[in-house]
Structure formats: structure tokens, C-alpha cells
Coordinates of C-alpha atoms and ligand atoms in Angstrom, one line a residue:
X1 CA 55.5 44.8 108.7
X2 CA 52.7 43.1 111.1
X3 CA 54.1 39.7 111.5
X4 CA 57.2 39.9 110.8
X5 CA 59.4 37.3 112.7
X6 CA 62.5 38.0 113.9
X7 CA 65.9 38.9 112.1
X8 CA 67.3 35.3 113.0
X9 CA 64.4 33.4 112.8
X10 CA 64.2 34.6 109.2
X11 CA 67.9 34.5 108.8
X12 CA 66.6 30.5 109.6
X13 CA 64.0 30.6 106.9
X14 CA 65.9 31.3 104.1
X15 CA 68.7 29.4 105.0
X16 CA 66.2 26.8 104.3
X17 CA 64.9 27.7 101.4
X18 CA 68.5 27.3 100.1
X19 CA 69.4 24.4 101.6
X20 CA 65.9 22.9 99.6
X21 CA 67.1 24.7 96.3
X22 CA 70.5 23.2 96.6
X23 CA 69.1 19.4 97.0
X24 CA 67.5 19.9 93.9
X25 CA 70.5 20.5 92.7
X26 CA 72.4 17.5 94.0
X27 CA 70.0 15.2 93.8
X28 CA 69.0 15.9 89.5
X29 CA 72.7 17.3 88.4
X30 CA 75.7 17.4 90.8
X31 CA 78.8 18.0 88.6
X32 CA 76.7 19.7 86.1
X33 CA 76.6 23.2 84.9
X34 CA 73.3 23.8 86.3
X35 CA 69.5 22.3 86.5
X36 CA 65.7 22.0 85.4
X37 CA 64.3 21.4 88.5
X38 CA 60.5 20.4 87.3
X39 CA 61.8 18.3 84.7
X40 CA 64.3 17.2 86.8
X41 CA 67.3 17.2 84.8
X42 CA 71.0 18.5 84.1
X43 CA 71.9 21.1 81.9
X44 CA 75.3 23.1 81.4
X45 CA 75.8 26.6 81.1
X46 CA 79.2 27.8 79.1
X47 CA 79.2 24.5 76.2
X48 CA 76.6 22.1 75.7
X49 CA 78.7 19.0 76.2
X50 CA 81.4 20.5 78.9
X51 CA 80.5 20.6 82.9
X52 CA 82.9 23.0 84.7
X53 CA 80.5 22.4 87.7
X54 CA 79.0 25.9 87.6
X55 CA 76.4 25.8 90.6
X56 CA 79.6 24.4 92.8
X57 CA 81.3 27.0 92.0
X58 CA 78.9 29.9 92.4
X59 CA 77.8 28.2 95.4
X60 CA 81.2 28.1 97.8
X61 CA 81.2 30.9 99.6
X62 CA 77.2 31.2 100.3
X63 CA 77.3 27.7 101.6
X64 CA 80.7 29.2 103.9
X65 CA 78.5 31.9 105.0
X66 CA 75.3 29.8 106.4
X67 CA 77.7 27.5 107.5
X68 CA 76.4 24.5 105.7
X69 CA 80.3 22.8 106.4
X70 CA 79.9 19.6 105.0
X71 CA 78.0 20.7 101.8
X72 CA 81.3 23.0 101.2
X73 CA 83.6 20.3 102.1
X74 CA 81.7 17.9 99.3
X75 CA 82.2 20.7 96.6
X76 CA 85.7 21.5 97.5
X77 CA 86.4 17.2 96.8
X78 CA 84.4 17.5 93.5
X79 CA 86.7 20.8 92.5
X80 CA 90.0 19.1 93.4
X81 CA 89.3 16.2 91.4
X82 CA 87.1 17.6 88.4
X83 CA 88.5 21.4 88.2
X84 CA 89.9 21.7 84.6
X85 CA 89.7 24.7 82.1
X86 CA 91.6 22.9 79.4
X87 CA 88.5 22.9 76.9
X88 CA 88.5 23.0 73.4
X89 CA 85.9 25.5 73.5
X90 CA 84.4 29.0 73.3
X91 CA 83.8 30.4 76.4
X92 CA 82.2 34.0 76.7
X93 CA 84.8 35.7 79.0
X94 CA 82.5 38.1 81.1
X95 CA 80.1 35.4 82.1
X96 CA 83.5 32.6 83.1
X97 CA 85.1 35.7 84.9
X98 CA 82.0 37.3 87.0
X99 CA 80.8 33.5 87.7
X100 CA 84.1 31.1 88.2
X101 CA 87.0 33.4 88.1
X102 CA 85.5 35.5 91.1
X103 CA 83.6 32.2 92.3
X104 CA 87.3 30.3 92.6
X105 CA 88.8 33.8 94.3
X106 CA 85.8 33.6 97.0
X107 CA 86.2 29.9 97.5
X108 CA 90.0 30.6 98.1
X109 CA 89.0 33.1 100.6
X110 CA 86.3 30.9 102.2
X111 CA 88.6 27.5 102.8
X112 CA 92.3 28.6 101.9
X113 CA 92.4 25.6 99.7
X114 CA 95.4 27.1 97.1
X115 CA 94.0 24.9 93.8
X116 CA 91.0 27.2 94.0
X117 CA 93.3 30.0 93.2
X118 CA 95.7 28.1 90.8
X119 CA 92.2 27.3 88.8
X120 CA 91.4 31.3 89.0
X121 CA 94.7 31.8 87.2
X122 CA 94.4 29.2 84.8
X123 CA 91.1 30.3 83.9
X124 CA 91.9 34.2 83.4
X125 CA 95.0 32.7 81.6
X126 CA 92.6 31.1 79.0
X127 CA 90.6 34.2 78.7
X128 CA 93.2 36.7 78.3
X129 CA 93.7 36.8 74.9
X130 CA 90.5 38.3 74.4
X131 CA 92.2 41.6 75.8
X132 CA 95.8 41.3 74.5
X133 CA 94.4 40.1 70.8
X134 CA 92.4 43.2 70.9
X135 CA 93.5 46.3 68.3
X136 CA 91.9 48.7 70.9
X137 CA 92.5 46.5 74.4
X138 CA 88.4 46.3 74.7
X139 CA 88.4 42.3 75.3
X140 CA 86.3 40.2 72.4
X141 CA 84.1 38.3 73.8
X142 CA 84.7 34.6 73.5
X143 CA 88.0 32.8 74.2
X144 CA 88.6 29.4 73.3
X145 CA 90.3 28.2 76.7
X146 CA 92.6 25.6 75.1
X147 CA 93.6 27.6 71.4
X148 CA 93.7 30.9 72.7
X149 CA 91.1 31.6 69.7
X150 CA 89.3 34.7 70.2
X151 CA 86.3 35.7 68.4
X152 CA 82.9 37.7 68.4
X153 CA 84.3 41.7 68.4
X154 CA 80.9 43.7 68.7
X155 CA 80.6 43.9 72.6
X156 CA 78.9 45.7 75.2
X157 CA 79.9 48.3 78.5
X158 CA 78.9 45.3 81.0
X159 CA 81.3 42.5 79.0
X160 CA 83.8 44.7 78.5
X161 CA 84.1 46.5 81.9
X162 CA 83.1 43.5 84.4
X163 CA 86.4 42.2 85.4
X164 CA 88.8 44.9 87.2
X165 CA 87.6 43.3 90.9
X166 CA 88.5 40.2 89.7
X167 CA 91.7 40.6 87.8
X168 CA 93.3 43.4 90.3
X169 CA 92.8 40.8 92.7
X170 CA 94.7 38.5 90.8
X171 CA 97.5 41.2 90.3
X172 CA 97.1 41.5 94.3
X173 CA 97.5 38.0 94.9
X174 CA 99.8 36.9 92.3
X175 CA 102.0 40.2 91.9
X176 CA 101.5 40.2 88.0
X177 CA 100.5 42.9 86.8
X178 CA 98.7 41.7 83.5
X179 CA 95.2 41.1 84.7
X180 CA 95.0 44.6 86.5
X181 CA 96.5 46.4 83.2
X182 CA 94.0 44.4 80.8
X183 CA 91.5 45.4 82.6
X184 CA 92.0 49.2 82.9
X185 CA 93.1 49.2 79.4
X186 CA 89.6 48.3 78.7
X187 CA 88.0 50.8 80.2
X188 CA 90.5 53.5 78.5
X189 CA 89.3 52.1 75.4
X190 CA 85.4 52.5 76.0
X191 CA 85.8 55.7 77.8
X192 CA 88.1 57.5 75.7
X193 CA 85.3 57.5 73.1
X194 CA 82.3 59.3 74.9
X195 CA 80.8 61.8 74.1
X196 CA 81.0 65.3 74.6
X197 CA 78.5 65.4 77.4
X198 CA 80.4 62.4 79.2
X199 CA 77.7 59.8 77.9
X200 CA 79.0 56.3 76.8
X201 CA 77.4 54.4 74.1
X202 CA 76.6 50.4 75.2
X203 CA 77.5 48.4 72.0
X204 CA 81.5 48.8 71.3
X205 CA 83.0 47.1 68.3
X206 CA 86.8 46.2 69.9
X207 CA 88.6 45.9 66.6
X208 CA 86.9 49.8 65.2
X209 CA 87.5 50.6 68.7
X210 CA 84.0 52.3 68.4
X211 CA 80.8 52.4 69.5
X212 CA 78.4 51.2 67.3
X213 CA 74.7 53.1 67.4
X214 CA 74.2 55.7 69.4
X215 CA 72.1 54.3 72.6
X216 CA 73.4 55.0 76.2
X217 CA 70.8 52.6 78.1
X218 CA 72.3 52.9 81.6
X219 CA 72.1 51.9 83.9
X220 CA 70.6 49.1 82.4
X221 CA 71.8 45.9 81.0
X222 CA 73.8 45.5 78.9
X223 CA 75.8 48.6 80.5
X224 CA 75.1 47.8 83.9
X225 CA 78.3 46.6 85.7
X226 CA 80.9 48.7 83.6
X227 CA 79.7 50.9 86.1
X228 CA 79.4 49.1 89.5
X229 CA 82.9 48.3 88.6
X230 CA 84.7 51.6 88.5
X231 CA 83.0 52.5 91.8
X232 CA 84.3 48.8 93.2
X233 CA 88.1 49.5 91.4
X234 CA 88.2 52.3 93.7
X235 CA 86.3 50.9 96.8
X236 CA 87.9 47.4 96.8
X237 CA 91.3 48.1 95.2
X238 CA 91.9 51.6 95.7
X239 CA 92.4 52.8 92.4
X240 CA 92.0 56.2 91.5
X241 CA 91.4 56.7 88.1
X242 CA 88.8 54.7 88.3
X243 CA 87.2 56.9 90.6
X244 CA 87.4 59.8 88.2
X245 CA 86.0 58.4 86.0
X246 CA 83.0 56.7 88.0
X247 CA 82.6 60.7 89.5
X248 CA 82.2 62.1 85.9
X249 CA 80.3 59.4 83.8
X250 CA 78.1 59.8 87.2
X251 CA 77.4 63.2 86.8
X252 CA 76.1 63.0 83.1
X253 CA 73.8 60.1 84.2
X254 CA 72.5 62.1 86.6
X255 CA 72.1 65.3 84.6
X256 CA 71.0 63.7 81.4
X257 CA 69.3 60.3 82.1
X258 CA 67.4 60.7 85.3
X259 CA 63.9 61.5 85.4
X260 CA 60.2 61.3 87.0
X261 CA 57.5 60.1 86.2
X262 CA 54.2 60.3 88.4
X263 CA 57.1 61.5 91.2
X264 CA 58.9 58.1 90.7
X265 CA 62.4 58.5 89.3
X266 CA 63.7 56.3 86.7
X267 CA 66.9 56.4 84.2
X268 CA 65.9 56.9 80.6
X269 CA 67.7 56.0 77.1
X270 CA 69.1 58.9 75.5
X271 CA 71.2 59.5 72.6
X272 CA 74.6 59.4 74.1
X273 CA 75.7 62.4 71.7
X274 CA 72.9 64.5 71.4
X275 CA 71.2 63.4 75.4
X276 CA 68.0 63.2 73.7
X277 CA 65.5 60.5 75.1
X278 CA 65.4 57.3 72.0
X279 CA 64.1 54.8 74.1
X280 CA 60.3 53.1 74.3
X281 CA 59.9 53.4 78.0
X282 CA 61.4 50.5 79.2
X283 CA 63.5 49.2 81.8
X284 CA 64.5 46.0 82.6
X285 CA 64.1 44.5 86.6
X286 CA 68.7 44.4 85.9
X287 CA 69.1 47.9 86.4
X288 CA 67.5 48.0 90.0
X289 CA 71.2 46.9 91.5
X290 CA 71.7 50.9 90.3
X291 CA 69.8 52.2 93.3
X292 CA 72.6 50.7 95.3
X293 CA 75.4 51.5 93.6
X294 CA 74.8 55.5 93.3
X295 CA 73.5 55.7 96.8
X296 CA 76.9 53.9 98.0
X297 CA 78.7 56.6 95.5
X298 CA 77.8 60.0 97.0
X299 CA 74.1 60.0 95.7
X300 CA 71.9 58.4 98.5
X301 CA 69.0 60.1 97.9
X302 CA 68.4 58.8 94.7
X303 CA 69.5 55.8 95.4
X304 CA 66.8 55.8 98.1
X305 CA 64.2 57.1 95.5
X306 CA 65.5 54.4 92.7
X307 CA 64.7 51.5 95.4
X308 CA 61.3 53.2 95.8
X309 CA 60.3 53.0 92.2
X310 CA 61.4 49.3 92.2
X311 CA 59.1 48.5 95.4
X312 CA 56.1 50.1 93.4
X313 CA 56.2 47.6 91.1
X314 CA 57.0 44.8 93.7
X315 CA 53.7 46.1 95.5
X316 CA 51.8 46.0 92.6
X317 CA 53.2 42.0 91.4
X318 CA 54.6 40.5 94.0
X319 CA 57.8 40.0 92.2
X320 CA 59.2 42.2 89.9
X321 CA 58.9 41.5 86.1
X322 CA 61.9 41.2 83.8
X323 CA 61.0 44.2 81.9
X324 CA 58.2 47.0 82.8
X325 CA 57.4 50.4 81.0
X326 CA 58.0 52.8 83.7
X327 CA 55.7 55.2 82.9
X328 CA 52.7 53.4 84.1
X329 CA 54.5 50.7 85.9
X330 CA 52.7 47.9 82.9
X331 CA 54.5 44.4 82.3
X332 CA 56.6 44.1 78.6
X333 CA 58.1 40.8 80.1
X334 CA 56.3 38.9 82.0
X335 CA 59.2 36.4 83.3
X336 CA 60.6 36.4 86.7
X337 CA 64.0 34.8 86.2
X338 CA 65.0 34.7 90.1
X339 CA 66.7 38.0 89.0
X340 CA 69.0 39.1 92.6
X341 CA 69.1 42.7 91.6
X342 CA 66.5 43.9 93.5
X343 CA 67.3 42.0 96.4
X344 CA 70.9 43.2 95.8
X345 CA 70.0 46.8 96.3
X346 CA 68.0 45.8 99.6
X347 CA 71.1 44.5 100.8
X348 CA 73.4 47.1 100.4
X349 CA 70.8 49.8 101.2
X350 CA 70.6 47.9 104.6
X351 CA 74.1 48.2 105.1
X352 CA 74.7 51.6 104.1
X353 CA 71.4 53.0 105.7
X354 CA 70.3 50.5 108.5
X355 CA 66.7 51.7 107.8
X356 CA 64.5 49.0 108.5
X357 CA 62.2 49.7 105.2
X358 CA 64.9 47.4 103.1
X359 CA 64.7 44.5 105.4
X360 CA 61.0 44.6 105.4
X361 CA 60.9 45.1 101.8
X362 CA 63.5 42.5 101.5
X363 CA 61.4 40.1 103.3
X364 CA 58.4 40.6 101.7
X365 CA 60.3 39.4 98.5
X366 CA 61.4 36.3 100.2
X367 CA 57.9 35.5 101.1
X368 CA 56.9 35.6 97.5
X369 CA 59.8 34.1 96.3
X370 CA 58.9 31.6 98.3
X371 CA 55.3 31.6 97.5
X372 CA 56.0 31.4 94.0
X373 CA 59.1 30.0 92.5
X374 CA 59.5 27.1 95.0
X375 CA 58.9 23.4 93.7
X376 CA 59.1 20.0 94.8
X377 CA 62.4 19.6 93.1
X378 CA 63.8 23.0 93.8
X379 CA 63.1 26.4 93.2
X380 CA 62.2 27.4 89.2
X381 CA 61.7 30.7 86.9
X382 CA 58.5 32.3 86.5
X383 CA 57.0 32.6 82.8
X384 CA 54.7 35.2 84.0
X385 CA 54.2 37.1 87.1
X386 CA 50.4 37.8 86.2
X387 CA 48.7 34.7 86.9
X388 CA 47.2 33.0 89.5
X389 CA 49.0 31.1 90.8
X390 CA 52.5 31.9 88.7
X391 CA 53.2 30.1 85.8
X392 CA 56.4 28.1 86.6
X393 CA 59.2 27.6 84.6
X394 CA 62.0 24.8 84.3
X395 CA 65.1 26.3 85.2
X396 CA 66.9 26.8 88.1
X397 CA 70.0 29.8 87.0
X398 CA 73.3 29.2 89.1
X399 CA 73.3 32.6 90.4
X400 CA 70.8 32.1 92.3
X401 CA 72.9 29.8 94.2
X402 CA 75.4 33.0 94.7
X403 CA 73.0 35.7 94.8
X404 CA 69.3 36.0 96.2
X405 CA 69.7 33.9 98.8
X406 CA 72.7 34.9 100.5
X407 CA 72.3 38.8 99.9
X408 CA 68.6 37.5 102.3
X409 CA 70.5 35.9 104.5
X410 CA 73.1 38.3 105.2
X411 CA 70.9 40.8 106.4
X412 CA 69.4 39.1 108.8
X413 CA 71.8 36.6 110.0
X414 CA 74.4 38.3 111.5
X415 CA 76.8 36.2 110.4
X416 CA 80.0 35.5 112.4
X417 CA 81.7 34.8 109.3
X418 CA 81.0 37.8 107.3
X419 CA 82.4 41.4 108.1
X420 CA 79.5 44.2 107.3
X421 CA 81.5 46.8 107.9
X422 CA 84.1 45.8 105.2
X423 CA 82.6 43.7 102.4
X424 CA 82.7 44.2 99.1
X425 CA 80.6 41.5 96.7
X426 CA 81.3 41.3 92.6
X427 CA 78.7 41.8 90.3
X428 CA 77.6 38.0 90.6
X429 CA 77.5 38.3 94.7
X430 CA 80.7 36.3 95.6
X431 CA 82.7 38.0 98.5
X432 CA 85.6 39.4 97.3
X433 CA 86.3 41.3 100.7
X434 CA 84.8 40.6 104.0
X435 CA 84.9 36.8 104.8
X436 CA 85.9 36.2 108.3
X437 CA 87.8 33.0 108.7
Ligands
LIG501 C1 74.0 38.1 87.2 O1 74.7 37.2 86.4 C2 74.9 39.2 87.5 O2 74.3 39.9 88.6 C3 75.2 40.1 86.4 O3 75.8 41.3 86.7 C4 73.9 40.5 85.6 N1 72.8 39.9 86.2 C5 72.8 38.5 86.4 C6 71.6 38.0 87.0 O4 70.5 38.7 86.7

């Protein structure tokens, strides 16, 4: 790209960029969930009247990695003194495992501090009755952390797959073996019930211990990271069966769900029983991570060609929509939610490939990101893409704090304090593996 600084220069840039979307942050809710940052107000994520000081949580190990030491020295005071999961409330599990569970784990890695790991514990303590209250060992979805109360039984592939990183490495660390047997207990449920082509449904009722309809939308939400899971079961912890079964659920994606359009190649919904196309044409910016994930998995070339299709549409709006209809690239959601996915792929990609395409593309995204979603206050969500300038909205998601930035920064930064060679990042971008200390 003409123009294009240099990798530390923009390693610099959006360092900056965060360091502006995290004073937002402090300066309108610090000790809050998360924030509006036109508005200029607090708001929490998991209860309406509970903080469990989400954004500090999601932020510790990006603010390790740009070294912003102070900043992570103020959160680590906030958690030792405000850390508590003893709430009389419903909690859904996936979102309190991918976000604080693994969010603890990589603050644990990041300073060493041991109540980061004791709160880990407690948390997947409080959440672990949704697997062992389970007739089929698929979790439910909500746990209320102080009862034990589980409720809400019709799930989907991402809630009920998106916590074997997470809960091995508990196993790992604590030498209980719970977590890591809930977790692949799970998957035995949801994958002992596919079909005979190997296709998995996304909507699981854990009491039936069935599917419910007959939609496989993978690799798109609300399937998504039941899949980058297995792959990371067997990359980050070694396991296995979970390798198997990543190799085979693989191979009837790729034989019955891929598919091009105007030589672009997308995933379609199919019928996971019959592998008949049901779907409308859509697919939602979430399933971009995939190009990633099957490229890291054995299948680089349509990995490669997956990130292509995505940067098609980024050409064409300058961020990429929540949802499109890929068969003429047209907007059916017009929001940009500071989704990371697409960013996420870049970063990986980069790693895997070193072929300067995703750290161009990459950078072009920061630009508009940039461009677009930043505010006095903060950065902000997009209502829609297609005006001029951007509609703003008033939110400010706390993955962003763990996600867009620091997948940016990493690829350009060259970071003493991250190992590229070893990493490997949950679902919600915290560092699981690879944090030099
Ligand atoms: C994040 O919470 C995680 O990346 C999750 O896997 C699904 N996507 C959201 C952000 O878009």
C-alpha cells in the first residue's frame, strides 16, 4: 500500500488509538461492566445492577502486551479489592467463561498475581453446574453463581463447545480433572448426534440431548467457536480426540458447505441431514475468524480464499457489515459492531503465512476504524456502514478492549512480551499460550 508507514510506527498508532479508547473507559465507568462513550455513561454487561468489572478484565493482558504498566498495575488493585463472583444471579456461562474465566487465566499469566487464578476457579466453580445438572453433559446455559440454579436448556454449538481451552487449562493448572472432563463431555454430547454425512445441527436442546431444527449454519455464529475449539484442544492442550473430530466435522464442511459465487468462496446453510442448501444467502461478518482457523488446520488455501471474500467486501465499505448476502456482496445489516473477526483472521494469516497482503489489509482496516468509530469520548459502534460520514452508535463492547486492537498491534509491534512462534489466543483474544514474562 502507497504510504504505508512502517511496522512500528503503526505498531505506535494503534497503541494509541487504545490507549484513547481505554480513557474513555476510565474516565465515564471504571469498575463498570462496560460503556457508552457518546453519552458518556456506564453500563454492565452479565446483570443490570452487578459490575464484575468486565473491560478490566478483558483488558489485562492487551494492556501487558503494549506495555501500558501502570494502567495494568491500577486494574490488578481494582481486581484484588473488587473481584467477587458471589452473585445472586444468572449468568450466561459461555459469555463469563470466553470473557473473565479466560480473561483471569491471561491476567494470571501476564503478572503472576495468584487471586487472578483463585477468581478463575471460583468463577468456573459457579458455572459448573450447568454441565454436571445436564441429563446429556451439553451445559445449559445460565448459572446462577451463588445457588448453583441452572436454567435456559435449548443451546447452541458455540455456548456449548466454547470452553475446553479454558477449563483444560484449569485441569492443567489445578490438577482436577472436572473442568477438562465437563468440557469434552460436551462435545460427546453434540457430536454423537450428527448426522450421517458428519454435519452438526446448531441449536441443541441439553435435557432431549437433541438438536432441535435441522440448520447447520457453520461456520457461522451461533456455531462458530465449537469449532475453533477442537482445533485449539488439540493445538494448545494436546488432546487427541479432539483432533478427530475437528479432521472429520472439517471434511463435511468442506465437501458439503463450501461454495463460489462470482469465483469468491463462501460457506452456505445446508440441511445438516439431507446437505441441502436452506439458507437466504446470508452470512454474518462472525464467521470471517473461519478463514483462519481452516487455513491453520491443514486447509490454507481456502483459508486464503475465505480472507479474500471478506476483503471484497471491506473494499467495497470500508468496514465490513454485520451481515451481507454473499451472492452479490449487498448489506442485510448495516451495523458495524467493532466486530475483531476479521482482523482476527489477518492476524493469524500473518503469522501462519508472513505474506504482507494481511498486514496491509489489516492496516487499511485500522485506518477506517479509525476514520469511523473513533469519538471524543472513545471509540463507538456503527449503526450503518453506508453513510457518509458513518452513523455512530453509543456503545463501546469490552472485547474490543481484548480483541481488535491487540490482534493490530501484534502484528506489527514485535512485541518482546509476546512469543509468535508459540501463541495460542481463546476465542475472545486473551493469550492463553505465548506471553513472555
Ligand atoms: C467475541 O465475543 C468472541 O470473538 C466470540 O467468539 C464471538 N464474537 C464476539 C465478538 O464479535
Amino acid at each position: 500500500m502507497q504510504g504505508m508507514p512502517g511496522p512500528q510506527e503503526i505498531a505506535r498508532q494503534v497503541r494509541d488509538e487504545f490507549v484513547h479508547a481505554w480513557g474513555g473507559y476510565k474516565q465515564f465507568a471504571w469498575g463498570y461492566d462496560e460503556f457508552r462513550p457518546i453519552s458518556g455513561t456506564p453500563k454492565n454487561f452479565f446483570l443490570a445492577d452487578t459490575s464484575f468489572g468486565l473491560s478490566i478484565i478483558e483488558a489485562l493482558d492487551s494492556l501487558y502486551v503494549m506495555e501500558l504498566d501502570s494502567e495494568l498495575d491500577a486494574c490488578v488493585r481494582w481486581l484484588r479489592s473488587h473481584l467477587n463472583f458471589d452473585v445472586d444471579g444468572d449468568v450466561q456461562m459461555f459469555e463469563a467463561v470466553i470473557r473473565m474465566v479466560a480473561g483471569l487465566l491471561a491476567g494470571y499469566y501476564a503478572t503472576g498475581e495468584k487471586f487472578m487464578l483463585d477468581g478463575a476457579r471460583d468463577l468456573a466453580d459457579r458455572l459448573l453446574p450447568c454441565f454436571t445438572k445436564s441429563p446429556s453433559g451439553a451445559p445449559y446455559r445460565y448459572a446462577n453463581l451463588q445457588t448453583g440454579a441452572v436454567s435456559k436448556p435449548e443451546s447452541n454449538l458455540a455456548e456449548i463447545g466454547s470452553n475446553v481451552l479454558e477449563f483444560g487449562d484449569l485441569t492443567r493448572l489445578t490438577g482436577d480433572q472436572k473442568y477438562l472432563d465437563a468440557s469434552l463431555k460436551a462435545y460427546e454430547a453434540a457430536i454423537a448426534k450428527r448426522s450421517s454425512l458428519d454435519l452438526l445441527g446448531t441449536t441443541f436442546n441439553v435435557e432431549k440431548g437433541e438438536y432441535v431444527g435441522s440448520e447447520d449454519v457453520a461456520p457461522d455464529e451461533p456455531a462458530d467457536s465449537f469449532y475453533e475449539y477442537l482445533w485449539g484442544a488439540w493445538q494448545m492442550l494436546g488432546i487427541e480426540r479432539c483432533r478427530t473430530w475437528w479432521t472429520m466435522l472439517t471434511k463435511a464442511m468442506l465437501a458439503y458447505k463450501l461454495t463460489r459465487v462470482n469465483g469468491r468462496l463462501w460457506f452456505k446453510t445446508v440441511d445438516f441431514r439431507t446437505g441441502l442448501p436452506t439458507g437466504d444467502g446470508s452470512i454474518t461478518e462472525l464467521s470471517s475468524f473461519y478463514a483462519e482457523l481452516v487455513a491453520k488446520g491443514g486447509y490454507r488455501a481456502v483459508g486464503e480464499a475465505f480472507y479474500s471474500s471478506w476483503t471484497a467486501v471491506l473494499d467495497r465499505y470500508e468496514l465490513i457489515p454485520e451481515v451481507i448476502f454473499y451472492p452479490d456482496l449487498s448489506i442485510m445489516d448495516p451495523r458495524y459492531w467493532l466486530r475483531p473477526e476479521y482482523p482476527n483472521a489477518a492476524f493469524d494469516l500473518w503469522f501462519l503465512t508472513h505474506d504482507e497482503q494481511y498486514r496491509r489489509t489489516a492496516y487499511r482496516y485500522f485506518r477506517a476504524l479509525r476514520e469511523h468509530c473513533r469519538a471524543p469520548g472513545g471509540y463507538t459502534v456503527l449503526t450503518d456502514v453506508r453513510t457518509r460520514p458513518m452513523r455512530q452508535g453509543d456503545y463501546f463492547p469490552a472485547y474490543s478492549f481484548s480483541e481488535n486492537f491487540k490482534y493490530l498491534y501484534l502484528m506489527f509491534a514485535d512485541s518482546p512480551r509476546f512469543d509468535a512462534t508459540r501463541y495460542y489466543l481463546n476465542t475472545e483474544g486473551k493469550i492463553m499460550r505465548g506471553l513472555r514474562t
